[in-house]
Amino acid sequence: MLRFTAFACLFVLAIAAPFDMALDDDWEMYKRVHDKAYDSAGEETYRRGVWEKNLDIIKRHNLEESLGVHTYTLGMNKYGDLTTDEFVSTMNGYRAEWGTSKKNVVYTNVNVKDLPDTVDWRPKGYVTGVKDQKQCGSCWAFSTTGSLEGQMFNKTGMLVSLSEQNLVDCSRKEGNMGCQGGLMDDAFQYVIDNGGLDTEDCYPYKAVQGTCMYKSSCNSADVVKFNDIPTGNEMALQQAVATVGPVSVAIDAALSSFHMYHSGVYDDSMCRSDRQHLDHGVLAVGYGTMDGKDYWLVKNSWGMSWGDQGYIMMSRNKNNQCGIATAASYPTV
C-alpha cells in the first residue's frame, strides 16, 4: 500500500477552490484501484487537488489528440496524485551530471538501408516482463539488467531475470547511489569488477538501498566490456538495436506528458536532448513506423499500469528527441 509524506503546503490547498463534486466517485475508484492510503485528511486533500489538475490535463490533451493535434494519448495512472516535480525527484534516477566522457565508443559505418524496417526483440525471447522500480530512483539499474538480460539470452538461449537490487546495494564503489540515482555504464562496470550479477529470484527487489548481499552461487551474468553509441547518432542506435539486441538508453522524462503517456507515438517538442537534461534510464527493445511516424519501442520500469502495458513508442528520427541516442550503451558478454 502506497503512503506519501505530508507537505507543508497542505493547508494552502485545503482552503483552495472547492473540488469538483462530480468527481467524488472517480476519486474513490482511483484510490481503490491503485491501493492509495494517505496519512491524514490534509494530505488527501492535497493529493485530490493534484489528481484533479492532472485529470484536467489528460482530458484537454486527449480532446486535442482527437482533433489531430497530437500523435499520442494520455491516461490516468497510479502516479496521477503526484506533481511533476515530485515525480521527477522520486522516479527519475539517471544522473547525467555524474558522467564524464564516453570511454568505449563504438564507431561504425551505418547504412540504415541494410537494416530491417521494424524490430521487436520481445517475441524473440530477449526481454523479460515489465518491472516496477516503485518509489526509488533506480531506473538506471532496470535499464542495465534489461540490456544484460538480452545479451545473456543471446549467449545462453535462456532468459533469466537479473537482480536490480544487487546493483542498488552493491555498485556504490563504481559511482552509483542506489535509490538516489546512477548510470548504466557504471552498473556495467560493477558487473565487470564483481565478476557477475545475481538473479532476481536469488536477490529480489526491495525498492530501498541496503547492505550488499551478493552471492557468487547465484551469479547468472557476466560482462566483458560495455559499448557506448556515438552521442546523438540515431542511425548508430538503430544499427545497435537491429543487430545487437535491447540497448540501454537515457532520456529526458521530466515532462508531465511523459508521466501520463498512454498510447501512440510520443512526440513533445519540449523534450530536451542535451546530456545535462537526461534524467531517466530505460530500454530500447525495437523500432518501427506507425501511421507514417517513426518510433522507438521503449520498455519502462514503472509497472504495467503505466503507458501501453509498461511500454512507450518514442519519436524516432526527430533530431534525437528526448536525447534517446545521447547516452546509449550495451554490454558485451
C-alpha positions in Angstrom: 0.0 0.0 0.0 1.5 3.4 -1.0 1.9 6.1 1.6 3.2 9.6 1.0 5.0 12.1 3.1 2.9 15.1 4.2 3.8 18.5 2.7 4.0 21.9 4.5 1.7 23.4 1.9 -1.2 21.2 2.6 -3.2 23.8 4.4 -3.0 26.1 1.4 -4.6 23.6 -0.9 -7.2 22.8 1.8 -8.6 26.3 1.5 -8.2 26.5 -2.3 -11.1 26.3 -4.7 -13.6 23.5 -4.0 -13.2 20.2 -5.7 -15.4 19.1 -8.5 -18.0 17.1 -6.5 -19.0 15.2 -9.7 -15.6 13.5 -9.5 -16.1 12.1 -6.0 -16.9 8.6 -7.2 -14.0 8.7 -9.6 -11.6 9.8 -6.9 -12.8 6.9 -4.7 -12.3 4.5 -7.6 -8.8 5.8 -8.3 -7.8 5.3 -4.7 -9.3 1.8 -4.7 -7.8 0.7 -8.0 -4.3 1.9 -7.1 -4.5 1.0 -3.4 -3.9 4.5 -2.2 -3.9 5.4 1.5 -2.9 8.8 3.0 -1.6 9.7 6.4 -4.1 12.5 7.1 -7.2 14.2 5.8 -5.0 17.2 4.9 -2.7 15.1 2.8 -5.6 13.5 1.0 -7.0 17.0 0.3 -3.6 17.9 -1.3 -3.5 14.7 -3.4 -7.1 15.2 -4.6 -6.2 18.6 -5.8 -3.1 17.3 -7.7 -5.1 14.5 -9.1 -7.9 16.8 -10.5 -5.3 19.0 -12.1 -3.7 16.1 -13.8 -7.1 14.7 -14.9 -7.8 18.1 -16.5 -4.5 18.0 -18.4 -5.3 14.5 -19.6 -8.8 15.4 -20.8 -7.6 18.6 -22.6 -4.8 16.7 -24.3 -7.0 13.8 -25.5 -9.5 16.2 -26.9 -6.7 17.9 -28.9 -5.5 14.4 -29.9 -8.9 13.6 -31.3 -8.7 16.7 -33.4 -5.4 15.7 -34.8 -3.1 18.0 -32.8 -1.2 15.2 -31.1 0.0 11.7 -32.1 -0.4 10.1 -28.7 -2.9 10.0 -25.8 -2.5 10.5 -22.1 -4.2 8.4 -19.4 -4.6 8.4 -15.6 -2.2 6.0 -13.8 -1.1 5.3 -10.3 1.2 8.4 -10.3 -1.7 10.7 -11.0 -1.6 12.2 -7.5 2.0 13.4 -7.8 3.1 16.8 -9.1 5.6 16.8 -11.9 8.4 17.9 -9.6 7.6 15.2 -7.1 7.5 12.6 -9.9 10.9 13.7 -11.2 12.6 13.8 -7.8 11.3 10.3 -6.9 11.2 8.3 -10.1 13.8 9.7 -12.4 17.2 8.4 -11.2 19.5 8.7 -14.1 22.3 11.2 -13.1 23.8 12.6 -16.3 25.9 15.1 -14.4 27.9 12.2 -12.9 29.1 11.1 -16.3 32.3 12.4 -17.8 33.4 11.3 -21.2 32.5 8.2 -23.2 35.1 5.5 -22.6 34.2 2.8 -25.1 32.6 4.4 -28.1 31.6 2.1 -30.9 32.3 3.8 -34.2 30.6 2.2 -37.2 29.7 3.0 -40.8 25.9 3.0 -40.7 23.7 2.3 -43.7 20.2 2.1 -42.4 19.0 0.8 -45.8 20.6 -2.5 -44.8 18.6 -2.7 -41.6 15.0 -4.1 -41.2 12.2 -1.6 -41.2 10.8 -3.0 -37.9 12.5 -4.6 -35.0 10.9 -6.0 -31.8 13.1 -8.3 -29.6 10.2 -9.3 -27.3 8.8 -12.2 -29.3 12.4 -13.4 -29.9 12.9 -14.1 -26.2 15.3 -11.3 -25.4 13.1 -9.3 -23.0 11.7 -10.1 -19.5 8.4 -8.8 -18.3 7.8 -5.2 -17.3 9.1 -4.5 -13.8 8.3 -1.8 -11.3 11.0 0.3 -9.6 8.4 1.8 -7.3 9.3 5.0 -5.4 13.1 4.6 -5.8 15.3 6.3 -8.3 16.7 3.0 -9.5 15.7 3.3 -13.2 19.4 3.0 -14.1 19.5 -0.5 -12.6 16.5 -1.7 -14.5 17.9 -0.3 -17.8 21.1 -2.2 -17.0 19.5 -5.5 -16.3 17.3 -5.2 -19.4 20.2 -4.9 -21.9 22.2 -7.5 -19.9 19.3 -10.0 -19.8 19.0 -9.7 -23.6 22.7 -10.3 -24.2 22.8 -13.3 -21.8 19.8 -14.8 -23.6 21.7 -14.4 -26.9 24.7 -16.2 -25.4 22.9 -19.0 -23.5 19.5 -19.3 -25.0 17.9 -18.8 -21.5 16.1 -15.7 -20.5 16.8 -15.1 -16.8 15.6 -12.1 -14.8 18.6 -10.4 -13.2 18.7 -8.5 -9.9 18.3 -4.8 -9.8 18.7 -4.9 -6.1 22.2 -6.4 -6.5 23.1 -3.2 -8.4 21.3 -0.9 -6.0 23.0 -2.3 -2.9 26.5 -3.1 -4.3 27.7 -0.7 -7.0 28.4 2.4 -4.9 32.2 2.0 -5.5 31.6 2.4 -9.2 29.7 5.6 -8.6 26.0 4.6 -8.3 23.9 5.8 -5.4 21.1 3.3 -5.1 17.7 5.0 -5.0 19.3 8.4 -5.4 20.4 7.6 -8.9 23.1 6.1 -11.1 24.4 5.4 -14.5 24.1 2.3 -16.7 27.8 2.4 -17.7 28.8 2.4 -14.0 26.5 -0.5 -13.4 28.1 -2.5 -16.3 31.4 -1.6 -14.7 30.3 -3.1 -11.4 29.4 -6.4 -13.1 32.8 -6.5 -14.7 34.6 -5.6 -11.3 32.4 -8.0 -9.3 32.7 -10.9 -11.8 28.9 -11.3 -12.2 25.4 -10.4 -11.2 22.8 -12.4 -9.2 19.4 -13.5 -10.4 16.2 -11.7 -9.4 14.9 -14.9 -7.7 18.0 -15.1 -5.5 18.3 -11.3 -4.8 14.8 -9.9 -5.0 14.0 -6.2 -5.4 13.1 -4.2 -2.3 13.0 -0.6 -3.6 15.4 0.6 -0.9 19.1 0.5 -0.7 20.5 -2.0 1.8 23.7 -4.0 2.6 25.3 -5.7 -0.3 24.2 -9.4 -0.2 25.7 -10.7 -3.5 26.1 -14.5 -3.7 28.5 -15.9 -6.2 26.4 -19.1 -6.2 23.5 -17.1 -7.7 25.6 -15.4 -10.4 23.8 -15.6 -13.7 25.5 -13.0 -15.9 28.9 -11.6 -16.9 30.2 -8.6 -18.7 33.4 -8.4 -20.7 33.0 -4.8 -21.6 30.4 -2.2 -22.4 29.9 -0.3 -25.6 28.8 3.3 -26.0 26.8 4.5 -29.0 28.2 7.7 -30.6 26.5 10.6 -28.9 23.3 11.7 -30.6 23.6 9.4 -33.5 20.1 7.8 -34.0 21.4 5.8 -37.0 24.1 4.2 -34.9 21.5 3.4 -32.2 19.2 1.9 -34.9 22.0 -0.3 -36.1 22.8 -1.5 -32.5 19.1 -2.2 -31.7 18.7 -4.1 -35.0 21.9 -6.2 -34.8 22.8 -6.5 -31.1 19.5 -6.5 -29.2 17.9 -4.3 -26.5 20.0 -1.3 -25.7 20.2 0.8 -22.5 19.2 4.5 -23.2 18.9 7.6 -21.2 16.1 10.1 -21.9 14.6 13.4 -20.7 11.5 12.2 -18.9 10.7 15.3 -16.9 7.5 16.4 -18.7 4.0 15.6 -17.4 3.2 14.4 -20.9 5.7 11.6 -20.4 4.5 10.7 -16.9 0.9 10.3 -18.1 1.6 8.8 -21.5 -0.9 6.1 -22.6 -0.7 5.2 -26.3 0.5 6.3 -29.7 3.9 7.8 -30.8 5.1 10.2 -28.1 6.2 13.5 -29.6 6.7 16.5 -27.4 8.7 19.4 -28.8 9.5 20.5 -25.2 11.5 17.3 -24.6 15.3 18.1 -24.5 18.2 16.1 -25.9 21.3 17.5 -24.3 23.1 15.4 -21.8 22.5 17.6 -18.7 18.8 17.1 -19.1 18.8 13.3 -19.2 17.1 12.0 -16.1 15.7 8.6 -16.7 17.2 5.2 -17.8 15.0 2.9 -20.0 15.5 0.2 -22.6 15.1 0.4 -26.3 13.8 -3.0 -27.4 12.9 -2.2 -31.0 11.7 0.4 -33.5 9.3 0.8 -36.4 6.9 3.2 -38.1 3.2 3.7 -37.3 0.9 5.9 -39.4 3.9 7.5 -41.0 5.6 8.2 -37.7 8.9 6.6 -36.9 9.3 5.4 -33.3 11.5 3.7 -30.8 9.9 0.9 -28.8 10.9 1.5 -25.2 10.5 -0.6 -22.1 10.0 1.4 -18.9 10.2 0.3 -15.3 7.1 1.9 -13.8 4.9 -1.2 -13.9 2.4 -2.4 -16.4 -0.3 0.2 -15.3 1.9 2.9 -16.8 1.8 3.7 -20.6 1.0 1.0 -23.0 1.3 -2.0 -20.8 4.6 -0.6 -19.4 5.9 0.5 -22.9 6.1 3.7 -24.8 6.7 4.5 -28.5 9.0 7.5 -28.6 9.6 9.6 -31.7 12.5 8.4 -33.9 14.4 10.5 -36.5 13.2 13.7 -35.0 16.6 15.3 -34.1 17.3 12.8 -31.3 14.1 13.9 -29.4 14.3 13.4 -25.6 18.0 12.5 -26.0 17.3 8.9 -26.7 20.6 8.5 -28.6 22.7 10.8 -26.4 23.9 8.3 -23.8 23.0 4.8 -25.2 25.1 1.7 -24.4 25.0 -2.1 -24.2 27.2 -4.8 -22.7 29.3 -7.5 -24.4 29.1 -10.8 -22.5 
